[in-house]
Amino acid sequence: MHQVLKPDVFAVGARDWDRRLFDELIPLPDGTSYNAYLIRGTEKTALIDTVDPTKSAQLIANLQALGVETIDYIVTQHAEQDHSGSVGEILRLYPNAKIVTNQKCKNLLCDHLLLRDDQFLTIVDGETLALGNKTLQFIFTPWVHWPETMCTYLQEEGILFSCDFFGSHLAQSELYVADQAKVYESAKRYYAEIMMPFRTNIQTNLAKVQAVHPAIIAPSHGPVYPEPQFILEAYAEWTADKVKNEVLIPYVSMHGSTELMVNYLVDALVRLGITVKPFNLPRTDIGELAMALVDAATVVIGTPTVILGPHPYAVYGTYLTNLLRPKTRFATVIGSYGWGGKTIESIQNLLTNLKAEILPPVMVKGQPRPADYRALDELAALIQSKHQSLNLK
Ligand code: FEO
């Protein structure tokens, strides 16, 4: 079904209630949606984005139910297939439509969808496209989260179509935000998993889209924001340089020694007034871990030694942390070993993207003894003093 945003502006995309994994990596506890929007001007009709190829039939049914006989422009804001993957199907139904996009996106679409050069109308940053009584303005927002990403602003209605920017993996029947707290969590999870590695680019792009003062933000995942200030402020907070008085401990334990250390460190840090978030890597939802990485001042990786190096789950958790480029300021390793190994070096070598000070690690031979617990107390006190040096409370 379609839903009406404004007169002659319709949401025509698809919900994916059951999808539980994106990119074969990202958990989707609440499903997702692939939002597409149809804008009917007095002279031209534009479709903003399409849907994941698994949902092409839904998009086509929605267009047919609206009686759409002609599409002049398929505005493609992002080449990733969950938005562009149905362009081919739409072109088969509406063969005279032109794909409107930027040069970088055109190049990517030609590679990913095997499209032809003559099927495109290429636009530049700030350019406008008249639909008669409605005007589209293109605002390039590169690296949220691919190099070609852009937004489209419908000037007469003040609607910013933002594609992945401000999106959330959240399937709900309502068009607009129904539960702000719920959407905050979903949008933060989305930011953490997709956007966080490009935090500084996003700061720049945030200022760029704020400059048009959108009345509505309509992303291509999740609900539409009728009060955009809510999500603009959330993005300003997440992308800011400020960290929180929090310690994250992604860990794995095989026979309990590392777990004893983690539990002891958690208690020691809590006694010092620090918020602690342990994540048992074999069981954790990595989306929760990613969300916690948005704010935490410190990350402590907990791992036993397997053969001569870190446990593979610890490697995975560390690699993911490094990949997401959080604004973490301090990092270290705790864990155990049986007879030797290069666990500390291996973990530290995986944290090259972090601009973090590495604190002294605590590695224990076998089970922790009183001196080892004292070392953990010293680590907790050091973390507290480091946080205090940043005026974190
Ligand atoms: Fe929702 Fe980057 O695609």
mmCIF file of C-alpha atoms and ligand atoms in Angstrom:
data_model
loop_
_atom_site.group_PDB
_atom_site.id
_atom_site.type_symbol
_atom_site.label_atom_id
_atom_site.label_comp_id
_atom_site.label_asym_id
_atom_site.label_seq_id
_atom_site.Cartn_x
_atom_site.Cartn_y
_atom_site.Cartn_z
ATOM 1 C CA MET A 1 0.000 0.000 0.000
ATOM 2 C CA HIS A 2 1.018 3.633 -0.405
ATOM 3 C CA GLN A 3 0.803 6.367 2.234
ATOM 4 C CA VAL A 4 0.380 10.120 1.690
ATOM 5 C CA LEU A 5 3.030 12.543 2.986
ATOM 6 C CA LYS A 6 1.621 15.636 1.353
ATOM 7 C CA PRO A 7 -0.691 16.255 -1.628
ATOM 8 C CA ASP A 8 0.939 14.459 -4.587
ATOM 9 C CA VAL A 9 3.798 13.141 -2.435
ATOM 10 C CA PHE A 10 3.462 9.449 -1.607
ATOM 11 C CA ALA A 11 5.452 6.792 0.234
ATOM 12 C CA VAL A 12 5.489 3.798 -2.122
ATOM 13 C CA GLY A 13 8.248 1.599 -0.653
ATOM 14 C CA ALA A 14 8.150 -1.722 1.172
ATOM 15 C CA ARG A 15 8.506 -3.043 4.702
ATOM 16 C CA ASP A 16 10.653 -6.086 5.342
ATOM 17 C CA TRP A 17 9.166 -7.289 8.627
ATOM 18 C CA ASP A 18 11.079 -10.559 8.758
ATOM 19 C CA ARG A 19 14.577 -9.579 7.681
ATOM 20 C CA ARG A 20 16.942 -10.355 10.515
ATOM 21 C CA LEU A 21 20.388 -9.741 8.980
ATOM 22 C CA PHE A 22 21.796 -7.038 6.715
ATOM 23 C CA ASP A 23 25.010 -7.427 4.728
ATOM 24 C CA GLU A 24 25.143 -10.915 6.310
ATOM 25 C CA LEU A 25 26.524 -9.056 9.328
ATOM 26 C CA ILE A 26 24.176 -6.553 10.966
ATOM 27 C CA PRO A 27 21.364 -7.885 13.184
ATOM 28 C CA LEU A 28 17.923 -6.415 12.446
ATOM 29 C CA PRO A 29 15.831 -7.113 15.566
ATOM 30 C CA ASP A 30 12.956 -4.979 14.221
ATOM 31 C CA GLY A 31 13.194 -5.766 10.498
ATOM 32 C CA THR A 32 13.610 -2.790 8.178
ATOM 33 C CA SER A 33 11.943 -0.872 5.382
ATOM 34 C CA TYR A 34 13.111 0.316 1.962
ATOM 35 C CA ASN A 35 11.346 3.617 1.507
ATOM 36 C CA ALA A 36 10.678 5.031 -1.946
ATOM 37 C CA TYR A 37 8.690 8.187 -2.631
ATOM 38 C CA LEU A 38 6.645 9.267 -5.624
ATOM 39 C CA ILE A 39 6.276 12.993 -6.357
ATOM 40 C CA ARG A 40 3.744 14.140 -8.911
ATOM 41 C CA GLY A 41 4.364 17.584 -10.312
ATOM 42 C CA THR A 42 2.077 19.321 -12.765
ATOM 43 C CA GLU A 43 4.509 18.473 -15.588
ATOM 44 C CA LYS A 44 6.784 15.642 -14.457
ATOM 45 C CA THR A 45 6.692 12.692 -12.080
ATOM 46 C CA ALA A 46 9.701 11.590 -10.056
ATOM 47 C CA LEU A 47 10.386 8.467 -8.048
ATOM 48 C CA ILE A 48 12.896 8.972 -5.228
ATOM 49 C CA ASP A 49 14.877 5.733 -4.778
ATOM 50 C CA THR A 50 13.522 2.236 -5.316
ATOM 51 C CA VAL A 51 13.579 -0.806 -3.009
ATOM 52 C CA ASP A 52 15.620 -3.912 -2.342
ATOM 53 C CA PRO A 53 15.277 -6.281 -5.327
ATOM 54 C CA THR A 54 13.477 -8.820 -3.111
ATOM 55 C CA LYS A 55 10.652 -6.272 -2.753
ATOM 56 C CA SER A 56 10.342 -5.041 -6.363
ATOM 57 C CA ALA A 57 6.848 -6.531 -6.696
ATOM 58 C CA GLN A 58 5.645 -4.501 -3.711
ATOM 59 C CA LEU A 59 6.959 -1.252 -5.178
ATOM 60 C CA ILE A 60 5.368 -1.981 -8.543
ATOM 61 C CA ALA A 61 2.036 -2.901 -6.916
ATOM 62 C CA ASN A 62 2.079 0.384 -4.991
ATOM 63 C CA LEU A 63 2.755 2.393 -8.165
ATOM 64 C CA GLN A 64 0.030 0.560 -10.069
ATOM 65 C CA ALA A 65 -2.484 1.061 -7.255
ATOM 66 C CA LEU A 66 -1.774 4.790 -7.520
ATOM 67 C CA GLY A 67 -2.398 4.630 -11.257
ATOM 68 C CA VAL A 68 1.095 5.847 -12.146
ATOM 69 C CA GLU A 69 1.305 5.699 -15.934
ATOM 70 C CA THR A 70 4.485 7.693 -16.423
ATOM 71 C CA ILE A 71 7.673 8.142 -14.443
ATOM 72 C CA ASP A 72 9.979 10.776 -15.897
ATOM 73 C CA TYR A 73 12.770 10.616 -13.329
ATOM 74 C CA ILE A 74 14.120 7.925 -11.045
ATOM 75 C CA VAL A 75 16.165 9.911 -8.552
ATOM 76 C CA THR A 76 18.791 7.506 -7.259
ATOM 77 C CA GLN A 77 20.426 8.933 -4.170
ATOM 78 C CA HIS A 78 22.660 5.968 -3.359
ATOM 79 C CA ALA A 79 23.920 3.049 -5.436
ATOM 80 C CA GLU A 80 23.675 0.371 -2.739
ATOM 81 C CA GLN A 81 21.294 -2.279 -3.935
ATOM 82 C CA ASP A 82 18.746 -2.031 -1.119
ATOM 83 C CA HIS A 83 17.718 1.281 -2.749
ATOM 84 C CA SER A 84 18.863 0.950 -6.337
ATOM 85 C CA GLY A 85 18.266 -2.767 -6.860
ATOM 86 C CA SER A 86 14.806 -2.313 -8.391
ATOM 87 C CA VAL A 87 15.826 0.408 -10.875
ATOM 88 C CA GLY A 88 16.009 -2.197 -13.654
ATOM 89 C CA GLU A 89 12.469 -3.424 -12.940
ATOM 90 C CA ILE A 90 11.132 0.143 -12.906
ATOM 91 C CA LEU A 91 12.882 0.896 -16.210
ATOM 92 C CA ARG A 92 11.272 -2.153 -17.782
ATOM 93 C CA LEU A 93 7.832 -0.801 -16.776
ATOM 94 C CA TYR A 94 8.636 2.858 -17.445
ATOM 95 C CA PRO A 95 11.238 2.710 -20.262
ATOM 96 C CA ASN A 96 11.305 6.473 -20.875
ATOM 97 C CA ALA A 97 12.363 7.296 -17.326
ATOM 98 C CA LYS A 98 15.797 8.825 -16.784
ATOM 99 C CA ILE A 99 17.923 7.940 -13.787
ATOM 100 C CA VAL A 100 18.778 11.225 -12.098
ATOM 101 C CA THR A 101 21.928 11.084 -10.043
ATOM 102 C CA ASN A 102 25.470 12.385 -9.578
ATOM 103 C CA GLN A 103 28.481 11.250 -11.603
ATOM 104 C CA LYS A 104 29.925 9.028 -8.865
ATOM 105 C CA CYS A 105 26.626 7.294 -8.324
ATOM 106 C CA LYS A 106 26.182 6.852 -12.069
ATOM 107 C CA ASN A 107 29.561 5.124 -12.276
ATOM 108 C CA LEU A 108 28.673 2.812 -9.398
ATOM 109 C CA LEU A 109 25.259 2.022 -10.853
ATOM 110 C CA CYS A 110 26.816 1.139 -14.219
ATOM 111 C CA ASP A 111 29.099 -1.303 -12.387
ATOM 112 C CA HIS A 112 26.592 -2.795 -9.970
ATOM 113 C CA LEU A 113 23.453 -2.859 -12.135
ATOM 114 C CA LEU A 114 25.040 -2.961 -15.609
ATOM 115 C CA LEU A 115 23.109 0.131 -16.723
ATOM 116 C CA ARG A 116 23.864 2.134 -19.878
ATOM 117 C CA ASP A 117 25.262 5.637 -20.126
ATOM 118 C CA ASP A 118 22.260 6.965 -22.077
ATOM 119 C CA GLN A 119 19.848 6.020 -19.294
ATOM 120 C CA PHE A 120 21.106 8.809 -17.019
ATOM 121 C CA LEU A 121 20.566 12.491 -16.378
ATOM 122 C CA THR A 122 23.602 13.598 -14.354
ATOM 123 C CA ILE A 123 23.228 16.466 -11.882
ATOM 124 C CA VAL A 124 25.673 18.513 -9.792
ATOM 125 C CA ASP A 125 25.585 19.604 -6.173
ATOM 126 C CA GLY A 126 22.901 22.247 -5.555
ATOM 127 C CA GLU A 127 21.266 21.784 -8.965
ATOM 128 C CA THR A 128 17.478 21.913 -9.167
ATOM 129 C CA LEU A 129 15.060 19.903 -11.282
ATOM 130 C CA ALA A 130 11.584 21.299 -11.988
ATOM 131 C CA LEU A 131 8.552 18.987 -11.975
ATOM 132 C CA GLY A 132 6.149 21.835 -12.801
ATOM 133 C CA ASN A 133 4.698 23.079 -9.533
ATOM 134 C CA LYS A 134 7.342 21.210 -7.522
ATOM 135 C CA THR A 135 11.119 21.606 -7.454
ATOM 136 C CA LEU A 136 13.777 19.120 -6.432
ATOM 137 C CA GLN A 137 17.118 20.399 -5.159
ATOM 138 C CA PHE A 138 20.030 17.987 -4.898
ATOM 139 C CA ILE A 139 22.312 18.216 -1.892
ATOM 140 C CA PHE A 140 25.441 16.080 -2.108
ATOM 141 C CA THR A 141 26.274 14.403 1.193
ATOM 142 C CA PRO A 142 29.263 12.183 0.380
ATOM 143 C CA TRP A 143 30.318 9.370 2.702
ATOM 144 C CA VAL A 144 27.054 8.770 4.498
ATOM 145 C CA HIS A 145 28.104 6.031 4.009
ATOM 146 C CA TRP A 146 29.350 5.580 0.413
ATOM 147 C CA PRO A 147 31.243 8.170 -1.645
ATOM 148 C CA GLU A 148 28.250 9.029 -3.856
ATOM 149 C CA THR A 149 25.481 9.497 -1.264
ATOM 150 C CA MET A 150 23.213 12.517 -1.712
ATOM 151 C CA CYS A 151 19.918 13.960 -0.463
ATOM 152 C CA THR A 152 17.034 15.550 -2.343
ATOM 153 C CA TYR A 153 15.082 18.512 -1.016
ATOM 154 C CA LEU A 154 11.540 19.141 -2.178
ATOM 155 C CA GLN A 155 11.538 22.914 -1.864
ATOM 156 C CA GLU A 156 7.802 23.688 -1.875
ATOM 157 C CA GLU A 157 7.006 21.191 0.908
ATOM 158 C CA GLY A 158 10.265 21.431 2.857
ATOM 159 C CA ILE A 159 10.794 17.663 2.693
ATOM 160 C CA LEU A 160 14.358 16.368 2.799
ATOM 161 C CA PHE A 161 14.657 12.897 1.280
ATOM 162 C CA SER A 162 17.811 11.661 2.982
ATOM 163 C CA CYS A 163 18.213 8.002 1.917
ATOM 164 C CA ASP A 164 20.438 6.227 4.510
ATOM 165 C CA PHE A 165 21.191 9.496 6.346
ATOM 166 C CA PHE A 166 18.987 9.575 9.515
ATOM 167 C CA GLY A 167 17.630 6.118 8.657
ATOM 168 C CA SER A 168 16.701 3.333 11.048
ATOM 169 C CA HIS A 169 16.237 -0.375 10.534
ATOM 170 C CA LEU A 170 12.700 -0.403 11.901
ATOM 171 C CA ALA A 171 9.615 -1.862 10.247
ATOM 172 C CA GLN A 172 6.424 -0.269 11.553
ATOM 173 C CA SER A 173 3.004 0.236 9.988
ATOM 174 C CA GLU A 174 2.879 3.981 10.722
ATOM 175 C CA LEU A 175 4.427 6.349 8.178
ATOM 176 C CA TYR A 176 5.702 8.790 10.807
ATOM 177 C CA VAL A 177 7.676 8.278 14.017
ATOM 178 C CA ALA A 178 5.238 6.650 16.434
ATOM 179 C CA ASP A 179 7.485 6.103 19.461
ATOM 180 C CA GLN A 180 10.368 8.556 19.636
ATOM 181 C CA ALA A 181 12.339 6.554 22.231
ATOM 182 C CA LYS A 182 12.094 3.430 20.095
ATOM 183 C CA VAL A 183 13.174 5.274 16.950
ATOM 184 C CA TYR A 184 16.060 6.900 18.842
ATOM 185 C CA GLU A 185 17.414 3.436 19.686
ATOM 186 C CA SER A 186 16.923 2.093 16.154
ATOM 187 C CA ALA A 187 18.472 5.173 14.544
ATOM 188 C CA LYS A 188 21.422 5.069 16.955
ATOM 189 C CA ARG A 189 21.979 1.395 16.179
ATOM 190 C CA TYR A 190 21.868 2.245 12.478
ATOM 191 C CA TYR A 191 24.287 5.155 12.915
ATOM 192 C CA ALA A 192 26.687 2.980 14.905
ATOM 193 C CA GLU A 193 26.738 0.121 12.415
ATOM 194 C CA ILE A 194 26.772 2.105 9.179
ATOM 195 C CA MET A 195 27.710 5.739 9.712
ATOM 196 C CA MET A 196 30.130 5.895 12.629
ATOM 197 C CA PRO A 197 33.283 5.191 10.567
ATOM 198 C CA PHE A 198 32.504 8.424 8.642
ATOM 199 C CA ARG A 199 31.765 10.577 11.700
ATOM 200 C CA THR A 200 33.679 13.660 10.549
ATOM 201 C CA ASN A 201 32.113 13.585 7.070
ATOM 202 C CA ILE A 202 28.739 13.315 8.738
ATOM 203 C CA GLN A 203 29.432 16.383 10.883
ATOM 204 C CA THR A 204 30.020 18.349 7.668
ATOM 205 C CA ASN A 205 26.957 16.943 5.938
ATOM 206 C CA LEU A 206 24.802 17.522 8.999
ATOM 207 C CA ALA A 207 25.556 21.246 8.812
ATOM 208 C CA LYS A 208 24.819 21.173 5.083
ATOM 209 C CA VAL A 209 21.329 19.686 5.426
ATOM 210 C CA GLN A 210 20.510 21.767 8.516
ATOM 211 C CA ALA A 211 21.086 24.863 6.392
ATOM 212 C CA VAL A 212 17.870 24.191 4.428
ATOM 213 C CA HIS A 213 15.816 23.870 7.659
ATOM 214 C CA PRO A 214 13.783 20.860 6.538
ATOM 215 C CA ALA A 215 10.204 20.683 7.812
ATOM 216 C CA ILE A 216 10.150 16.898 7.321
ATOM 217 C CA ILE A 217 12.947 14.350 6.922
ATOM 218 C CA ALA A 218 11.991 11.288 4.911
ATOM 219 C CA PRO A 219 14.774 8.681 5.024
ATOM 220 C CA SER A 220 14.887 5.484 2.971
ATOM 221 C CA HIS A 221 14.855 3.197 6.039
ATOM 222 C CA GLY A 222 12.437 3.471 8.947
ATOM 223 C CA PRO A 223 9.803 6.065 9.804
ATOM 224 C CA VAL A 224 9.556 9.637 8.515
ATOM 225 C CA TYR A 225 10.446 12.464 10.928
ATOM 226 C CA PRO A 226 7.689 15.126 11.116
ATOM 227 C CA GLU A 227 9.805 16.922 13.756
ATOM 228 C CA PRO A 228 13.328 16.700 12.308
ATOM 229 C CA GLN A 229 14.938 18.509 15.237
ATOM 230 C CA PHE A 230 14.738 15.259 17.197
ATOM 231 C CA ILE A 231 16.966 13.304 14.822
ATOM 232 C CA LEU A 232 19.190 16.277 13.906
ATOM 233 C CA GLU A 233 20.008 16.764 17.594
ATOM 234 C CA ALA A 234 20.627 13.051 18.060
ATOM 235 C CA TYR A 235 23.087 13.040 15.146
ATOM 236 C CA ALA A 236 24.798 16.145 16.539
ATOM 237 C CA GLU A 237 25.279 14.304 19.844
ATOM 238 C CA TRP A 238 26.529 11.048 18.291
ATOM 239 C CA THR A 239 28.980 12.745 15.950
ATOM 240 C CA ALA A 240 30.323 15.214 18.542
ATOM 241 C CA ASP A 241 33.870 14.664 19.807
ATOM 242 C CA LYS A 242 32.673 14.281 23.405
ATOM 243 C CA VAL A 243 32.835 10.818 24.992
ATOM 244 C CA LYS A 244 31.004 9.534 28.084
ATOM 245 C CA ASN A 245 32.253 8.180 31.391
ATOM 246 C CA GLU A 246 31.773 4.630 30.134
ATOM 247 C CA VAL A 247 33.926 1.521 29.737
ATOM 248 C CA LEU A 248 33.074 -1.172 27.241
ATOM 249 C CA ILE A 249 34.376 -4.677 27.776
ATOM 250 C CA PRO A 250 33.921 -6.964 24.754
ATOM 251 C CA TYR A 251 35.210 -10.319 26.022
ATOM 252 C CA VAL A 252 35.235 -14.072 25.677
ATOM 253 C CA SER A 253 36.209 -16.677 28.267
ATOM 254 C CA MET A 254 36.807 -20.408 27.784
ATOM 255 C CA HIS A 255 37.427 -21.893 31.235
ATOM 256 C CA GLY A 256 36.480 -18.931 33.429
ATOM 257 C CA SER A 257 39.759 -17.093 34.188
ATOM 258 C CA THR A 258 39.069 -14.190 31.836
ATOM 259 C CA GLU A 259 35.476 -14.040 33.072
ATOM 260 C CA LEU A 260 36.693 -13.792 36.697
ATOM 261 C CA MET A 261 38.874 -10.854 35.644
ATOM 262 C CA VAL A 262 36.100 -9.161 33.686
ATOM 263 C CA ASN A 263 33.641 -9.490 36.569
ATOM 264 C CA TYR A 264 36.219 -8.123 39.010
ATOM 265 C CA LEU A 265 37.048 -5.167 36.758
ATOM 266 C CA VAL A 266 33.347 -4.421 36.216
ATOM 267 C CA ASP A 267 32.795 -4.197 39.992
ATOM 268 C CA ALA A 268 35.948 -2.128 40.522
ATOM 269 C CA LEU A 269 34.915 0.386 37.847
ATOM 270 C CA VAL A 270 31.323 0.590 39.097
ATOM 271 C CA ARG A 271 32.633 1.346 42.611
ATOM 272 C CA LEU A 272 34.522 4.261 41.055
ATOM 273 C CA GLY A 273 31.329 5.661 39.570
ATOM 274 C CA ILE A 274 31.982 4.568 35.974
ATOM 275 C CA THR A 275 29.293 3.048 33.753
ATOM 276 C CA VAL A 276 30.429 -0.364 32.467
ATOM 277 C CA LYS A 277 29.017 -2.379 29.585
ATOM 278 C CA PRO A 278 30.399 -5.927 29.290
ATOM 279 C CA PHE A 279 29.633 -7.840 26.086
ATOM 280 C CA ASN A 280 30.122 -11.606 26.085
ATOM 281 C CA LEU A 281 31.125 -11.877 22.430
ATOM 282 C CA PRO A 282 29.900 -15.418 21.611
ATOM 283 C CA ARG A 283 26.408 -14.404 22.788
ATOM 284 C CA THR A 284 26.165 -10.670 22.198
ATOM 285 C CA ASP A 285 24.136 -8.815 19.574
ATOM 286 C CA ILE A 286 26.906 -6.897 17.790
ATOM 287 C CA GLY A 287 24.467 -4.060 17.133
ATOM 288 C CA GLU A 288 24.301 -3.456 20.902
ATOM 289 C CA LEU A 289 28.102 -3.455 21.030
ATOM 290 C CA ALA A 290 28.244 -0.973 18.126
ATOM 291 C CA MET A 291 25.753 1.344 19.850
ATOM 292 C CA ALA A 292 27.791 1.319 23.046
ATOM 293 C CA LEU A 293 30.892 2.223 21.026
ATOM 294 C CA VAL A 294 29.247 5.515 19.986
ATOM 295 C CA ASP A 295 29.787 7.009 23.437
ATOM 296 C CA ALA A 296 32.346 5.061 25.502
ATOM 297 C CA ALA A 297 35.603 6.704 26.563
ATOM 298 C CA THR A 298 37.385 3.377 27.071
ATOM 299 C CA VAL A 299 37.390 -0.095 25.533
ATOM 300 C CA VAL A 300 38.899 -3.082 27.352
ATOM 301 C CA ILE A 301 39.175 -6.268 25.289
ATOM 302 C CA GLY A 302 38.995 -9.441 27.400
ATOM 303 C CA THR A 303 40.448 -12.625 25.925
ATOM 304 C CA PRO A 304 42.024 -15.933 26.812
ATOM 305 C CA THR A 305 44.950 -17.210 24.769
ATOM 306 C CA VAL A 306 44.122 -19.866 22.183
ATOM 307 C CA ILE A 307 47.164 -21.703 20.854
ATOM 308 C CA LEU A 308 49.479 -18.631 20.786
ATOM 309 C CA GLY A 309 47.111 -15.729 20.208
ATOM 310 C CA PRO A 310 43.773 -14.169 21.123
ATOM 311 C CA HIS A 311 40.537 -16.134 20.975
ATOM 312 C CA PRO A 312 38.934 -15.784 17.498
ATOM 313 C CA TYR A 313 35.845 -14.158 19.038
ATOM 314 C CA ALA A 314 38.084 -11.508 20.600
ATOM 315 C CA VAL A 315 39.733 -10.978 17.204
ATOM 316 C CA TYR A 316 36.274 -10.517 15.675
ATOM 317 C CA GLY A 317 35.163 -8.067 18.396
ATOM 318 C CA THR A 318 38.421 -6.119 18.121
ATOM 319 C CA TYR A 319 38.373 -6.067 14.324
ATOM 320 C CA LEU A 320 34.787 -4.800 14.377
ATOM 321 C CA THR A 321 35.650 -2.124 16.941
ATOM 322 C CA ASN A 322 38.545 -0.962 14.774
ATOM 323 C CA LEU A 323 36.408 -1.044 11.615
ATOM 324 C CA LEU A 324 33.731 1.180 13.160
ATOM 325 C CA ARG A 325 36.306 3.838 14.145
ATOM 326 C CA PRO A 326 34.645 4.955 17.386
ATOM 327 C CA LYS A 327 35.846 8.072 19.196
ATOM 328 C CA THR A 328 37.251 5.887 22.013
ATOM 329 C CA ARG A 329 40.050 7.657 23.891
ATOM 330 C CA PHE A 330 41.620 4.761 25.856
ATOM 331 C CA ALA A 331 42.000 1.035 25.187
ATOM 332 C CA THR A 332 43.667 -1.999 26.683
ATOM 333 C CA VAL A 333 43.554 -5.790 26.986
ATOM 334 C CA ILE A 334 42.967 -8.124 29.912
ATOM 335 C CA GLY A 335 42.945 -11.919 29.883
ATOM 336 C CA SER A 336 44.714 -15.145 30.591
ATOM 337 C CA TYR A 337 47.132 -17.636 29.081
ATOM 338 C CA GLY A 338 48.360 -21.122 29.834
ATOM 339 C CA TRP A 339 51.999 -21.111 28.829
ATOM 340 C CA GLY A 340 52.719 -18.089 26.584
ATOM 341 C CA GLY A 341 51.724 -16.394 23.346
ATOM 342 C CA LYS A 342 51.413 -13.012 21.668
ATOM 343 C CA THR A 343 47.863 -12.164 22.627
ATOM 344 C CA ILE A 344 48.475 -8.555 23.685
ATOM 345 C CA GLU A 345 50.451 -7.642 20.560
ATOM 346 C CA SER A 346 47.902 -9.312 18.301
ATOM 347 C CA ILE A 347 44.997 -7.352 19.809
ATOM 348 C CA GLN A 348 46.872 -4.057 19.822
ATOM 349 C CA ASN A 349 47.861 -4.553 16.176
ATOM 350 C CA LEU A 350 44.151 -4.763 15.311
ATOM 351 C CA LEU A 351 43.368 -1.336 16.796
ATOM 352 C CA THR A 352 45.242 0.814 14.294
ATOM 353 C CA ASN A 353 42.220 2.987 13.370
ATOM 354 C CA LEU A 354 41.614 4.123 16.931
ATOM 355 C CA LYS A 355 43.124 7.382 18.098
ATOM 356 C CA ALA A 356 43.293 5.925 21.580
ATOM 357 C CA GLU A 357 45.962 5.847 24.254
ATOM 358 C CA ILE A 358 46.825 2.229 25.019
ATOM 359 C CA LEU A 359 46.798 1.581 28.775
ATOM 360 C CA PRO A 360 48.926 -1.157 30.425
ATOM 361 C CA PRO A 361 47.333 -4.586 29.856
ATOM 362 C CA VAL A 362 46.719 -7.183 32.585
ATOM 363 C CA MET A 363 47.478 -10.743 31.484
ATOM 364 C CA VAL A 364 47.330 -13.636 33.953
ATOM 365 C CA LYS A 365 48.921 -17.090 33.839
ATOM 366 C CA GLY A 366 46.147 -19.522 34.688
ATOM 367 C CA GLN A 367 43.666 -18.342 37.308
ATOM 368 C CA PRO A 368 43.971 -14.812 38.715
ATOM 369 C CA ARG A 369 45.735 -14.544 42.084
ATOM 370 C CA PRO A 370 45.586 -11.677 44.650
ATOM 371 C CA ALA A 371 48.368 -9.766 42.854
ATOM 372 C CA ASP A 372 46.404 -10.010 39.602
ATOM 373 C CA TYR A 373 43.286 -8.597 41.227
ATOM 374 C CA ARG A 374 45.422 -5.756 42.605
ATOM 375 C CA ALA A 375 46.592 -5.095 39.023
ATOM 376 C CA LEU A 376 42.953 -4.882 37.949
ATOM 377 C CA ASP A 377 42.267 -2.410 40.779
ATOM 378 C CA GLU A 378 45.196 -0.338 39.517
ATOM 379 C CA LEU A 379 43.807 -0.479 35.966
ATOM 380 C CA ALA A 380 40.385 0.663 37.217
ATOM 381 C CA ALA A 381 41.999 3.564 39.095
ATOM 382 C CA LEU A 382 44.026 4.523 36.024
ATOM 383 C CA ILE A 383 40.897 4.501 33.856
ATOM 384 C CA GLN A 384 39.148 6.698 36.420
ATOM 385 C CA SER A 385 42.038 9.198 36.425
ATOM 386 C CA LYS A 386 42.113 9.227 32.598
ATOM 387 C CA HIS A 387 38.375 9.902 32.495
ATOM 388 C CA GLN A 388 38.752 12.637 35.108
ATOM 389 C CA SER A 389 41.423 14.232 32.927
ATOM 390 C CA LEU A 390 38.669 14.632 30.287
ATOM 391 C CA ASN A 391 36.262 16.031 32.908
ATOM 392 C CA LEU A 392 33.930 13.071 32.460
ATOM 393 C CA LYS A 393 31.331 12.516 35.163
HETATM 394 FE FE1 FEO B 1 20.374 1.452 2.855
HETATM 395 FE FE2 FEO B 1 23.617 2.072 2.130
HETATM 396 O O1 FEO B 1 21.955 1.366 1.868
#
